[in-house]
PDB file of C-alpha atoms and ligand atoms in Angstrom:
ATOM      1  CA  MET A   1     132.255  94.053  88.175  1.00  0.00           C
ATOM      2  CA  THR A   2     130.502  96.749  90.150  1.00  0.00           C
ATOM      3  CA  ASN A   3     131.893  97.831  93.448  1.00  0.00           C
ATOM      4  CA  ARG A   4     128.935  98.607  95.636  1.00  0.00           C
ATOM      5  CA  PRO A   5     129.765  97.510  99.204  1.00  0.00           C
ATOM      6  CA  LYS A   6     126.805  95.798 100.807  1.00  0.00           C
ATOM      7  CA  LEU A   7     124.465  97.865 102.960  1.00  0.00           C
ATOM      8  CA  VAL A   8     122.614  96.226 105.848  1.00  0.00           C
ATOM      9  CA  VAL A   9     119.863  98.253 107.523  1.00  0.00           C
ATOM     10  CA  ALA A  10     118.093  97.207 110.714  1.00  0.00           C
ATOM     11  CA  ASN A  11     114.442  98.214 110.687  1.00  0.00           C
ATOM     12  CA  ARG A  12     113.645  97.763 114.359  1.00  0.00           C
ATOM     13  CA  LYS A  13     109.986  98.761 113.823  1.00  0.00           C
ATOM     14  CA  MET A  14     108.127  99.436 117.108  1.00  0.00           C
ATOM     15  CA  ASN A  15     110.467  97.375 119.272  1.00  0.00           C
ATOM     16  CA  GLY A  16     113.138  97.951 121.872  1.00  0.00           C
ATOM     17  CA  ASN A  17     113.723  99.884 125.049  1.00  0.00           C
ATOM     18  CA  LEU A  18     116.703 101.810 126.360  1.00  0.00           C
ATOM     19  CA  PRO A  19     118.702  98.908 127.873  1.00  0.00           C
ATOM     20  CA  ASP A  20     117.859  96.496 125.047  1.00  0.00           C
ATOM     21  CA  ASN A  21     118.794  99.064 122.389  1.00  0.00           C
ATOM     22  CA  ALA A  22     122.065  99.836 124.150  1.00  0.00           C
ATOM     23  CA  ARG A  23     123.042  96.155 124.181  1.00  0.00           C
ATOM     24  CA  PHE A  24     122.113  95.829 120.515  1.00  0.00           C
ATOM     25  CA  LEU A  25     123.972  98.935 119.367  1.00  0.00           C
ATOM     26  CA  GLN A  26     127.089  98.193 121.397  1.00  0.00           C
ATOM     27  CA  SER A  27     127.303  94.635 120.056  1.00  0.00           C
ATOM     28  CA  VAL A  28     126.858  95.777 116.456  1.00  0.00           C
ATOM     29  CA  LEU A  29     129.539  98.424 116.942  1.00  0.00           C
ATOM     30  CA  GLN A  30     131.947  95.994 118.510  1.00  0.00           C
ATOM     31  CA  GLU A  31     131.420  93.056 116.153  1.00  0.00           C
ATOM     32  CA  THR A  32     131.530  95.003 112.889  1.00  0.00           C
ATOM     33  CA  ARG A  33     134.274  97.498 113.647  1.00  0.00           C
ATOM     34  CA  HIS A  34     136.718  96.290 110.983  1.00  0.00           C
ATOM     35  CA  HIS A  35     134.096  95.623 108.355  1.00  0.00           C
ATOM     36  CA  ARG A  36     133.967  96.958 104.846  1.00  0.00           C
ATOM     37  CA  ALA A  37     130.183  96.584 104.467  1.00  0.00           C
ATOM     38  CA  ARG A  38     127.963  99.531 105.424  1.00  0.00           C
ATOM     39  CA  TYR A  39     125.485  99.443 108.311  1.00  0.00           C
ATOM     40  CA  ALA A  40     122.577 101.480 109.591  1.00  0.00           C
ATOM     41  CA  VAL A  41     120.044 101.081 112.381  1.00  0.00           C
ATOM     42  CA  CYS A  42     116.563 102.602 112.290  1.00  0.00           C
ATOM     43  CA  PRO A  43     115.065 102.601 115.805  1.00  0.00           C
ATOM     44  CA  PRO A  44     111.705 104.122 116.753  1.00  0.00           C
ATOM     45  CA  HIS A  45     111.955 107.924 116.786  1.00  0.00           C
ATOM     46  CA  PRO A  46     112.167 108.406 120.586  1.00  0.00           C
ATOM     47  CA  TYR A  47     115.398 106.381 120.569  1.00  0.00           C
ATOM     48  CA  LEU A  48     117.201 108.409 117.916  1.00  0.00           C
ATOM     49  CA  GLN A  49     118.994 110.441 120.539  1.00  0.00           C
ATOM     50  CA  GLN A  50     120.239 107.255 122.159  1.00  0.00           C
ATOM     51  CA  ALA A  51     121.436 106.014 118.762  1.00  0.00           C
ATOM     52  CA  GLN A  52     123.190 109.322 118.222  1.00  0.00           C
ATOM     53  CA  GLN A  53     124.919 109.133 121.602  1.00  0.00           C
ATOM     54  CA  LEU A  54     126.115 105.575 121.119  1.00  0.00           C
ATOM     55  CA  LEU A  55     126.929 105.593 117.406  1.00  0.00           C
ATOM     56  CA  GLN A  56     128.300 109.043 116.675  1.00  0.00           C
ATOM     57  CA  HIS A  57     131.777 109.069 115.116  1.00  0.00           C
ATOM     58  CA  SER A  58     131.430 105.348 114.409  1.00  0.00           C
ATOM     59  CA  HIS A  59     131.061 103.366 111.181  1.00  0.00           C
ATOM     60  CA  VAL A  60     127.393 102.557 111.975  1.00  0.00           C
ATOM     61  CA  ALA A  61     124.832 105.086 110.747  1.00  0.00           C
ATOM     62  CA  TRP A  62     121.279 105.548 112.032  1.00  0.00           C
ATOM     63  CA  GLY A  63     117.999 106.756 110.617  1.00  0.00           C
ATOM     64  CA  GLY A  64     114.284 107.318 111.067  1.00  0.00           C
ATOM     65  CA  GLN A  65     111.528 104.910 110.066  1.00  0.00           C
ATOM     66  CA  ASN A  66     109.324 107.580 108.517  1.00  0.00           C
ATOM     67  CA  MET A  67     108.988 111.342 108.149  1.00  0.00           C
ATOM     68  CA  SER A  68     106.673 114.111 107.078  1.00  0.00           C
ATOM     69  CA  ARG A  69     107.308 116.066 103.912  1.00  0.00           C
ATOM     70  CA  PHE A  70     106.874 119.286 105.873  1.00  0.00           C
ATOM     71  CA  GLU A  71     109.624 120.964 107.820  1.00  0.00           C
ATOM     72  CA  ARG A  72     107.353 122.146 110.643  1.00  0.00           C
ATOM     73  CA  GLY A  73     103.753 122.957 111.441  1.00  0.00           C
ATOM     74  CA  ALA A  74     100.453 121.610 112.731  1.00  0.00           C
ATOM     75  CA  TYR A  75     101.019 117.914 111.936  1.00  0.00           C
ATOM     76  CA  THR A  76     100.384 116.141 115.209  1.00  0.00           C
ATOM     77  CA  GLY A  77     102.330 112.929 115.570  1.00  0.00           C
ATOM     78  CA  SER A  78     104.650 113.569 112.659  1.00  0.00           C
ATOM     79  CA  VAL A  79     108.391 114.021 112.547  1.00  0.00           C
ATOM     80  CA  SER A  80     110.095 116.435 110.186  1.00  0.00           C
ATOM     81  CA  PRO A  81     113.210 115.895 108.069  1.00  0.00           C
ATOM     82  CA  LEU A  82     114.938 118.693 109.978  1.00  0.00           C
ATOM     83  CA  MET A  83     114.315 116.897 113.271  1.00  0.00           C
ATOM     84  CA  LEU A  84     115.821 113.679 111.936  1.00  0.00           C
ATOM     85  CA  LYS A  85     118.793 115.673 110.728  1.00  0.00           C
ATOM     86  CA  GLU A  86     119.172 117.371 114.110  1.00  0.00           C
ATOM     87  CA  PHE A  87     119.545 113.955 115.724  1.00  0.00           C
ATOM     88  CA  GLY A  88     122.289 113.030 113.285  1.00  0.00           C
ATOM     89  CA  CYS A  89     120.312 110.671 111.044  1.00  0.00           C
ATOM     90  CA  THR A  90     121.884 109.659 107.754  1.00  0.00           C
ATOM     91  CA  TYR A  91     118.920 107.623 106.517  1.00  0.00           C
ATOM     92  CA  VAL A  92     115.138 107.646 106.588  1.00  0.00           C
ATOM     93  CA  ILE A  93     112.820 104.846 105.497  1.00  0.00           C
ATOM     94  CA  ILE A  94     110.091 106.083 103.146  1.00  0.00           C
ATOM     95  CA  GLY A  95     106.948 104.207 102.186  1.00  0.00           C
ATOM     96  CA  HIS A  96     107.353 101.019 104.200  1.00  0.00           C
ATOM     97  CA  SER A  97     104.428  98.762 103.351  1.00  0.00           C
ATOM     98  CA  GLU A  98     103.296  98.742 106.982  1.00  0.00           C
ATOM     99  CA  ARG A  99     102.621 102.450 106.500  1.00  0.00           C
ATOM    100  CA  ARG A 100     101.361 102.328 102.926  1.00  0.00           C
ATOM    101  CA  LEU A 101      98.891  99.517 103.560  1.00  0.00           C
ATOM    102  CA  ARG A 102      96.445 101.298 105.764  1.00  0.00           C
ATOM    103  CA  GLY A 103      96.063 103.853 103.023  1.00  0.00           C
ATOM    104  CA  HIS A 104      98.084 106.446 104.863  1.00  0.00           C
ATOM    105  CA  GLU A 105     100.707 106.804 102.180  1.00  0.00           C
ATOM    106  CA  SER A 106     100.269 107.040  98.438  1.00  0.00           C
ATOM    107  CA  ASP A 107     102.925 106.564  95.770  1.00  0.00           C
ATOM    108  CA  GLU A 108     102.695 110.311  95.210  1.00  0.00           C
ATOM    109  CA  SER A 109     103.332 111.176  98.866  1.00  0.00           C
ATOM    110  CA  CYS A 110     106.351 108.855  98.856  1.00  0.00           C
ATOM    111  CA  GLY A 111     107.708 110.885  95.935  1.00  0.00           C
ATOM    112  CA  GLU A 112     107.181 114.114  97.859  1.00  0.00           C
ATOM    113  CA  ARG A 113     108.853 112.757 100.966  1.00  0.00           C
ATOM    114  CA  PHE A 114     111.752 111.257  99.047  1.00  0.00           C
ATOM    115  CA  GLU A 115     112.337 114.744  97.656  1.00  0.00           C
ATOM    116  CA  ALA A 116     112.003 116.363 101.108  1.00  0.00           C
ATOM    117  CA  ALA A 117     114.496 113.895 102.561  1.00  0.00           C
ATOM    118  CA  LEU A 118     117.094 114.705  99.902  1.00  0.00           C
ATOM    119  CA  LYS A 119     116.512 118.418 100.441  1.00  0.00           C
ATOM    120  CA  ALA A 120     117.291 117.967 104.142  1.00  0.00           C
ATOM    121  CA  GLY A 121     120.470 116.032 103.352  1.00  0.00           C
ATOM    122  CA  LEU A 122     119.060 112.645 104.352  1.00  0.00           C
ATOM    123  CA  THR A 123     119.386 109.444 102.330  1.00  0.00           C
ATOM    124  CA  PRO A 124     115.880 108.095 101.743  1.00  0.00           C
ATOM    125  CA  ILE A 125     115.379 104.331 101.651  1.00  0.00           C
ATOM    126  CA  LEU A 126     112.311 103.911  99.458  1.00  0.00           C
ATOM    127  CA  CYS A 127     110.405 100.667 100.077  1.00  0.00           C
ATOM    128  CA  ILE A 128     108.488  99.177  97.182  1.00  0.00           C
ATOM    129  CA  GLY A 129     106.891  95.784  96.609  1.00  0.00           C
ATOM    130  CA  GLU A 130     103.776  93.905  95.710  1.00  0.00           C
ATOM    131  CA  THR A 131     101.016  92.207  97.707  1.00  0.00           C
ATOM    132  CA  LEU A 132     100.516  88.453  97.556  1.00  0.00           C
ATOM    133  CA  GLU A 133      97.574  88.922  95.221  1.00  0.00           C
ATOM    134  CA  GLU A 134      99.610  91.083  92.846  1.00  0.00           C
ATOM    135  CA  TYR A 135     102.439  88.546  92.988  1.00  0.00           C
ATOM    136  CA  GLU A 136     100.086  85.715  92.098  1.00  0.00           C
ATOM    137  CA  LEU A 137      98.658  87.736  89.225  1.00  0.00           C
ATOM    138  CA  GLY A 138     102.189  88.275  87.905  1.00  0.00           C
ATOM    139  CA  GLU A 139     101.933  92.028  88.389  1.00  0.00           C
ATOM    140  CA  THR A 140     105.142  92.631  90.344  1.00  0.00           C
ATOM    141  CA  ASP A 141     106.874  94.551  87.541  1.00  0.00           C
ATOM    142  CA  LEU A 142     103.873  96.820  87.071  1.00  0.00           C
ATOM    143  CA  VAL A 143     103.618  97.527  90.797  1.00  0.00           C
ATOM    144  CA  VAL A 144     107.251  98.426  91.315  1.00  0.00           C
ATOM    145  CA  VAL A 145     107.233 100.739  88.291  1.00  0.00           C
ATOM    146  CA  ARG A 146     104.026 102.381  89.560  1.00  0.00           C
ATOM    147  CA  GLN A 147     105.697 102.964  92.934  1.00  0.00           C
ATOM    148  CA  LEU A 148     109.000 104.136  91.498  1.00  0.00           C
ATOM    149  CA  ASN A 149     107.830 106.522  88.791  1.00  0.00           C
ATOM    150  CA  PRO A 150     106.347 109.251  91.048  1.00  0.00           C
ATOM    151  CA  VAL A 151     109.672 109.372  92.885  1.00  0.00           C
ATOM    152  CA  ILE A 152     111.589 109.772  89.640  1.00  0.00           C
ATOM    153  CA  SER A 153     109.241 112.490  88.473  1.00  0.00           C
ATOM    154  CA  HIS A 154     109.655 114.382  91.764  1.00  0.00           C
ATOM    155  CA  VAL A 155     113.418 114.307  92.053  1.00  0.00           C
ATOM    156  CA  GLY A 156     114.626 113.546  88.536  1.00  0.00           C
ATOM    157  CA  ILE A 157     116.692 110.544  87.572  1.00  0.00           C
ATOM    158  CA  GLN A 158     120.054 111.989  88.653  1.00  0.00           C
ATOM    159  CA  ALA A 159     118.959 112.547  92.253  1.00  0.00           C
ATOM    160  CA  LEU A 160     117.539 109.035  92.500  1.00  0.00           C
ATOM    161  CA  ALA A 161     121.099 107.748  92.922  1.00  0.00           C
ATOM    162  CA  LYS A 162     121.358 109.674  96.207  1.00  0.00           C
ATOM    163  CA  GLY A 163     118.722 107.394  97.676  1.00  0.00           C
ATOM    164  CA  VAL A 164     118.378 103.657  98.244  1.00  0.00           C
ATOM    165  CA  ILE A 165     115.581 101.425  96.964  1.00  0.00           C
ATOM    166  CA  ALA A 166     114.454  98.426  98.983  1.00  0.00           C
ATOM    167  CA  TYR A 167     112.384  95.809  97.198  1.00  0.00           C
ATOM    168  CA  GLU A 168     110.197  94.258  99.885  1.00  0.00           C
ATOM    169  CA  PRO A 169     107.476  91.906  98.654  1.00  0.00           C
ATOM    170  CA  ILE A 170     104.687  92.319 101.190  1.00  0.00           C
ATOM    171  CA  TRP A 171     104.054  88.569 101.309  1.00  0.00           C
ATOM    172  CA  ALA A 172     107.612  88.063 102.536  1.00  0.00           C
ATOM    173  CA  ILE A 173     107.606  90.655 105.332  1.00  0.00           C
ATOM    174  CA  GLY A 174     107.478  89.123 108.780  1.00  0.00           C
ATOM    175  CA  THR A 175     106.125  85.838 107.398  1.00  0.00           C
ATOM    176  CA  GLY A 176     109.318  83.770 107.563  1.00  0.00           C
ATOM    177  CA  LYS A 177     108.888  83.136 103.824  1.00  0.00           C
ATOM    178  CA  ALA A 178     111.589  85.128 102.074  1.00  0.00           C
ATOM    179  CA  ALA A 179     111.495  85.535  98.315  1.00  0.00           C
ATOM    180  CA  SER A 180     113.782  83.095  96.547  1.00  0.00           C
ATOM    181  CA  PRO A 181     117.174  84.555  95.629  1.00  0.00           C
ATOM    182  CA  GLN A 182     116.146  84.151  91.974  1.00  0.00           C
ATOM    183  CA  HIS A 183     112.953  86.162  92.462  1.00  0.00           C
ATOM    184  CA  ALA A 184     114.764  88.916  94.406  1.00  0.00           C
ATOM    185  CA  GLN A 185     117.434  89.044  91.701  1.00  0.00           C
ATOM    186  CA  ALA A 186     114.889  89.098  88.869  1.00  0.00           C
ATOM    187  CA  ILE A 187     112.960  92.023  90.339  1.00  0.00           C
ATOM    188  CA  LEU A 188     116.002  94.036  91.410  1.00  0.00           C
ATOM    189  CA  SER A 189     117.550  93.487  87.988  1.00  0.00           C
ATOM    190  CA  PHE A 190     114.276  94.650  86.445  1.00  0.00           C
ATOM    191  CA  ILE A 191     114.320  97.769  88.672  1.00  0.00           C
ATOM    192  CA  ARG A 192     117.943  98.493  87.756  1.00  0.00           C
ATOM    193  CA  GLY A 193     117.073  98.002  84.098  1.00  0.00           C
ATOM    194  CA  HIS A 194     114.098 100.363  84.384  1.00  0.00           C
ATOM    195  CA  ILE A 195     116.353 103.032  85.900  1.00  0.00           C
ATOM    196  CA  GLY A 196     118.988 102.273  83.251  1.00  0.00           C
ATOM    197  CA  LEU A 197     116.547 103.187  80.493  1.00  0.00           C
ATOM    198  CA  LEU A 198     116.750 106.740  81.850  1.00  0.00           C
ATOM    199  CA  ASP A 199     120.356 106.856  83.004  1.00  0.00           C
ATOM    200  CA  GLU A 200     122.821 104.001  82.869  1.00  0.00           C
ATOM    201  CA  GLN A 201     125.222 105.553  85.343  1.00  0.00           C
ATOM    202  CA  VAL A 202     122.528 106.020  87.965  1.00  0.00           C
ATOM    203  CA  ALA A 203     121.457 102.411  87.447  1.00  0.00           C
ATOM    204  CA  GLU A 204     125.015 101.272  88.008  1.00  0.00           C
ATOM    205  CA  GLN A 205     125.534 103.400  91.139  1.00  0.00           C
ATOM    206  CA  ILE A 206     122.254 103.071  92.997  1.00  0.00           C
ATOM    207  CA  THR A 207     122.063 100.793  96.032  1.00  0.00           C
ATOM    208  CA  LEU A 208     119.229  98.265  95.774  1.00  0.00           C
ATOM    209  CA  LEU A 209     118.246  96.222  98.825  1.00  0.00           C
ATOM    210  CA  TYR A 210     116.064  93.199  99.357  1.00  0.00           C
ATOM    211  CA  GLY A 211     113.860  92.997 102.453  1.00  0.00           C
ATOM    212  CA  GLY A 212     111.412  90.374 103.741  1.00  0.00           C
ATOM    213  CA  SER A 213     112.295  87.575 106.172  1.00  0.00           C
ATOM    214  CA  VAL A 214     116.048  87.827 105.676  1.00  0.00           C
ATOM    215  CA  ASN A 215     117.770  85.676 108.310  1.00  0.00           C
ATOM    216  CA  PRO A 216     121.228  84.201 108.867  1.00  0.00           C
ATOM    217  CA  GLY A 217     120.183  81.081 106.938  1.00  0.00           C
ATOM    218  CA  ASN A 218     119.179  82.794 103.694  1.00  0.00           C
ATOM    219  CA  ALA A 219     121.222  86.023 103.756  1.00  0.00           C
ATOM    220  CA  ALA A 220     124.247  84.642 101.897  1.00  0.00           C
ATOM    221  CA  GLN A 221     122.224  83.332  98.981  1.00  0.00           C
ATOM    222  CA  LEU A 222     120.102  86.460  98.737  1.00  0.00           C
ATOM    223  CA  MET A 223     122.932  88.955  99.074  1.00  0.00           C
ATOM    224  CA  SER A 224     125.245  87.150  96.685  1.00  0.00           C
ATOM    225  CA  MET A 225     122.859  87.855  93.830  1.00  0.00           C
ATOM    226  CA  PRO A 226     124.467  90.440  91.542  1.00  0.00           C
ATOM    227  CA  ASP A 227     121.758  93.098  91.872  1.00  0.00           C
ATOM    228  CA  VAL A 228     121.153  92.634  95.607  1.00  0.00           C
ATOM    229  CA  ASP A 229     123.347  95.244  97.300  1.00  0.00           C
ATOM    230  CA  GLY A 230     122.247  94.357 100.816  1.00  0.00           C
ATOM    231  CA  GLY A 231     119.225  93.895 103.030  1.00  0.00           C
ATOM    232  CA  LEU A 232     116.573  95.667 105.054  1.00  0.00           C
ATOM    233  CA  ILE A 233     116.246  93.507 108.123  1.00  0.00           C
ATOM    234  CA  GLY A 234     113.166  93.509 110.367  1.00  0.00           C
ATOM    235  CA  GLY A 235     112.617  90.498 112.638  1.00  0.00           C
ATOM    236  CA  ALA A 236     116.225  89.314 112.524  1.00  0.00           C
ATOM    237  CA  SER A 237     117.400  92.706 113.782  1.00  0.00           C
ATOM    238  CA  LEU A 238     115.642  91.974 117.074  1.00  0.00           C
ATOM    239  CA  ILE A 239     118.027  89.095 117.814  1.00  0.00           C
ATOM    240  CA  VAL A 240     121.472  90.608 118.067  1.00  0.00           C
ATOM    241  CA  GLU A 241     123.340  87.391 117.216  1.00  0.00           C
ATOM    242  CA  ASP A 242     121.257  86.925 114.062  1.00  0.00           C
ATOM    243  CA  PHE A 243     121.766  90.492 112.959  1.00  0.00           C
ATOM    244  CA  ILE A 244     125.518  90.283 113.495  1.00  0.00           C
ATOM    245  CA  GLN A 245     125.673  87.054 111.503  1.00  0.00           C
ATOM    246  CA  ILE A 246     123.913  88.828 108.622  1.00  0.00           C
ATOM    247  CA  CYS A 247     126.433  91.684 108.908  1.00  0.00           C
ATOM    248  CA  GLN A 248     129.295  89.178 108.768  1.00  0.00           C
ATOM    249  CA  ILE A 249     127.856  87.612 105.620  1.00  0.00           C
ATOM    250  CA  ALA A 250     127.438  91.049 104.028  1.00  0.00           C
ATOM    251  CA  ASN A 251     130.989  91.919 104.905  1.00  0.00           C
ATOM    252  CA  GLU A 252     132.406  88.726 103.433  1.00  0.00           C
ATOM    253  CA  LEU A 253     130.495  89.384 100.233  1.00  0.00           C
ATOM    254  CA  SER A 254     131.738  93.008 100.173  1.00  0.00           C
ATOM    255  CA  SER A 255     135.334  91.838 100.581  1.00  0.00           C
ATOM    256  CA  LEU A 256     134.873  89.289  97.788  1.00  0.00           C
ATOM    257  CA  LYS A 257     133.524  92.017  95.550  1.00  0.00           C
ATOM    258  CA  SER A 258     136.432  94.322  96.242  1.00  0.00           C
ATOM    259  CA  ALA A 259     138.892  91.500  95.552  1.00  0.00           C
ATOM    260  CA  ALA A 260     137.201  90.661  92.251  1.00  0.00           C
TER     261      ALA A 260
HETATM  262  P1  LIG B 301     111.178  91.246 108.199  1.00  0.00           P
HETATM  263  O1  LIG B 301     110.856  92.786 107.932  1.00  0.00           O
HETATM  264  O2  LIG B 301     112.673  91.081 108.032  1.00  0.00           O
HETATM  265  O3  LIG B 301     110.724  90.991 109.608  1.00  0.00           O
HETATM  266  O4  LIG B 301     110.422  90.458 107.188  1.00  0.00           O
HETATM  267  C1  LIG B 301     111.503  93.502 106.912  1.00  0.00           C
HETATM  268  C2  LIG B 301     110.898  94.877 106.825  1.00  0.00           C
HETATM  269  O5  LIG B 301     109.693  95.019 107.079  1.00  0.00           O
HETATM  270  O6  LIG B 301     111.586  95.855 106.515  1.00  0.00           O
END
């Protein structure tokens, strides 16, 4: 039995404001303080300082939703890994489909930024997943390998374990139609197997998340799948009670795992 405590990450996307964020962060802190599961919150960049103020020295980590591969320079509108680090981030989301889709981010650039994140001491959360059309054509395996391989060739298989991979089928994001637990398990098991062909220990250690319409009603089934180490939570992280319920489920599953 593996012993990877669950990781639940709130992807708050372009939502929130100072008072709303404060309520959210304080409730998460309070309600999860004795938990064994791991938690992180990714607010929009302007709110990272607020996250740092409210979460520092706590069990809840925070992170950015995107970053440049460059440390500084003439890149208007971008945020560098060093800046995220300066505001205490542990994590950074790389290659979310909402950024890939408009053609802004290639598989190659995700590899470069995954590498830059590790170099800065951040834990990248690499998002991968297929479109509805690719799903219907049965191409999911091909797509996730295509998205994963440039990252492996940039950082090498050993360093991959320092990051997190989130499988997020695009057809499940924000649609209310989560993948079935069986589908999430099949793809995450395939991803772990693909990594295991290169290094079995890395495959065993790496944290793999599922994301896409996770809510308090489906979280237990999804996260109890053996290769689902937690969730990347969008919409349900905007309702504090829902997010806390998901955290409670993750924690119960983490405690069960440690008892096993
Ligand atoms: P969702 O978003 O939970 O609203 O589907 C997940 C994500 O985009 O990371």
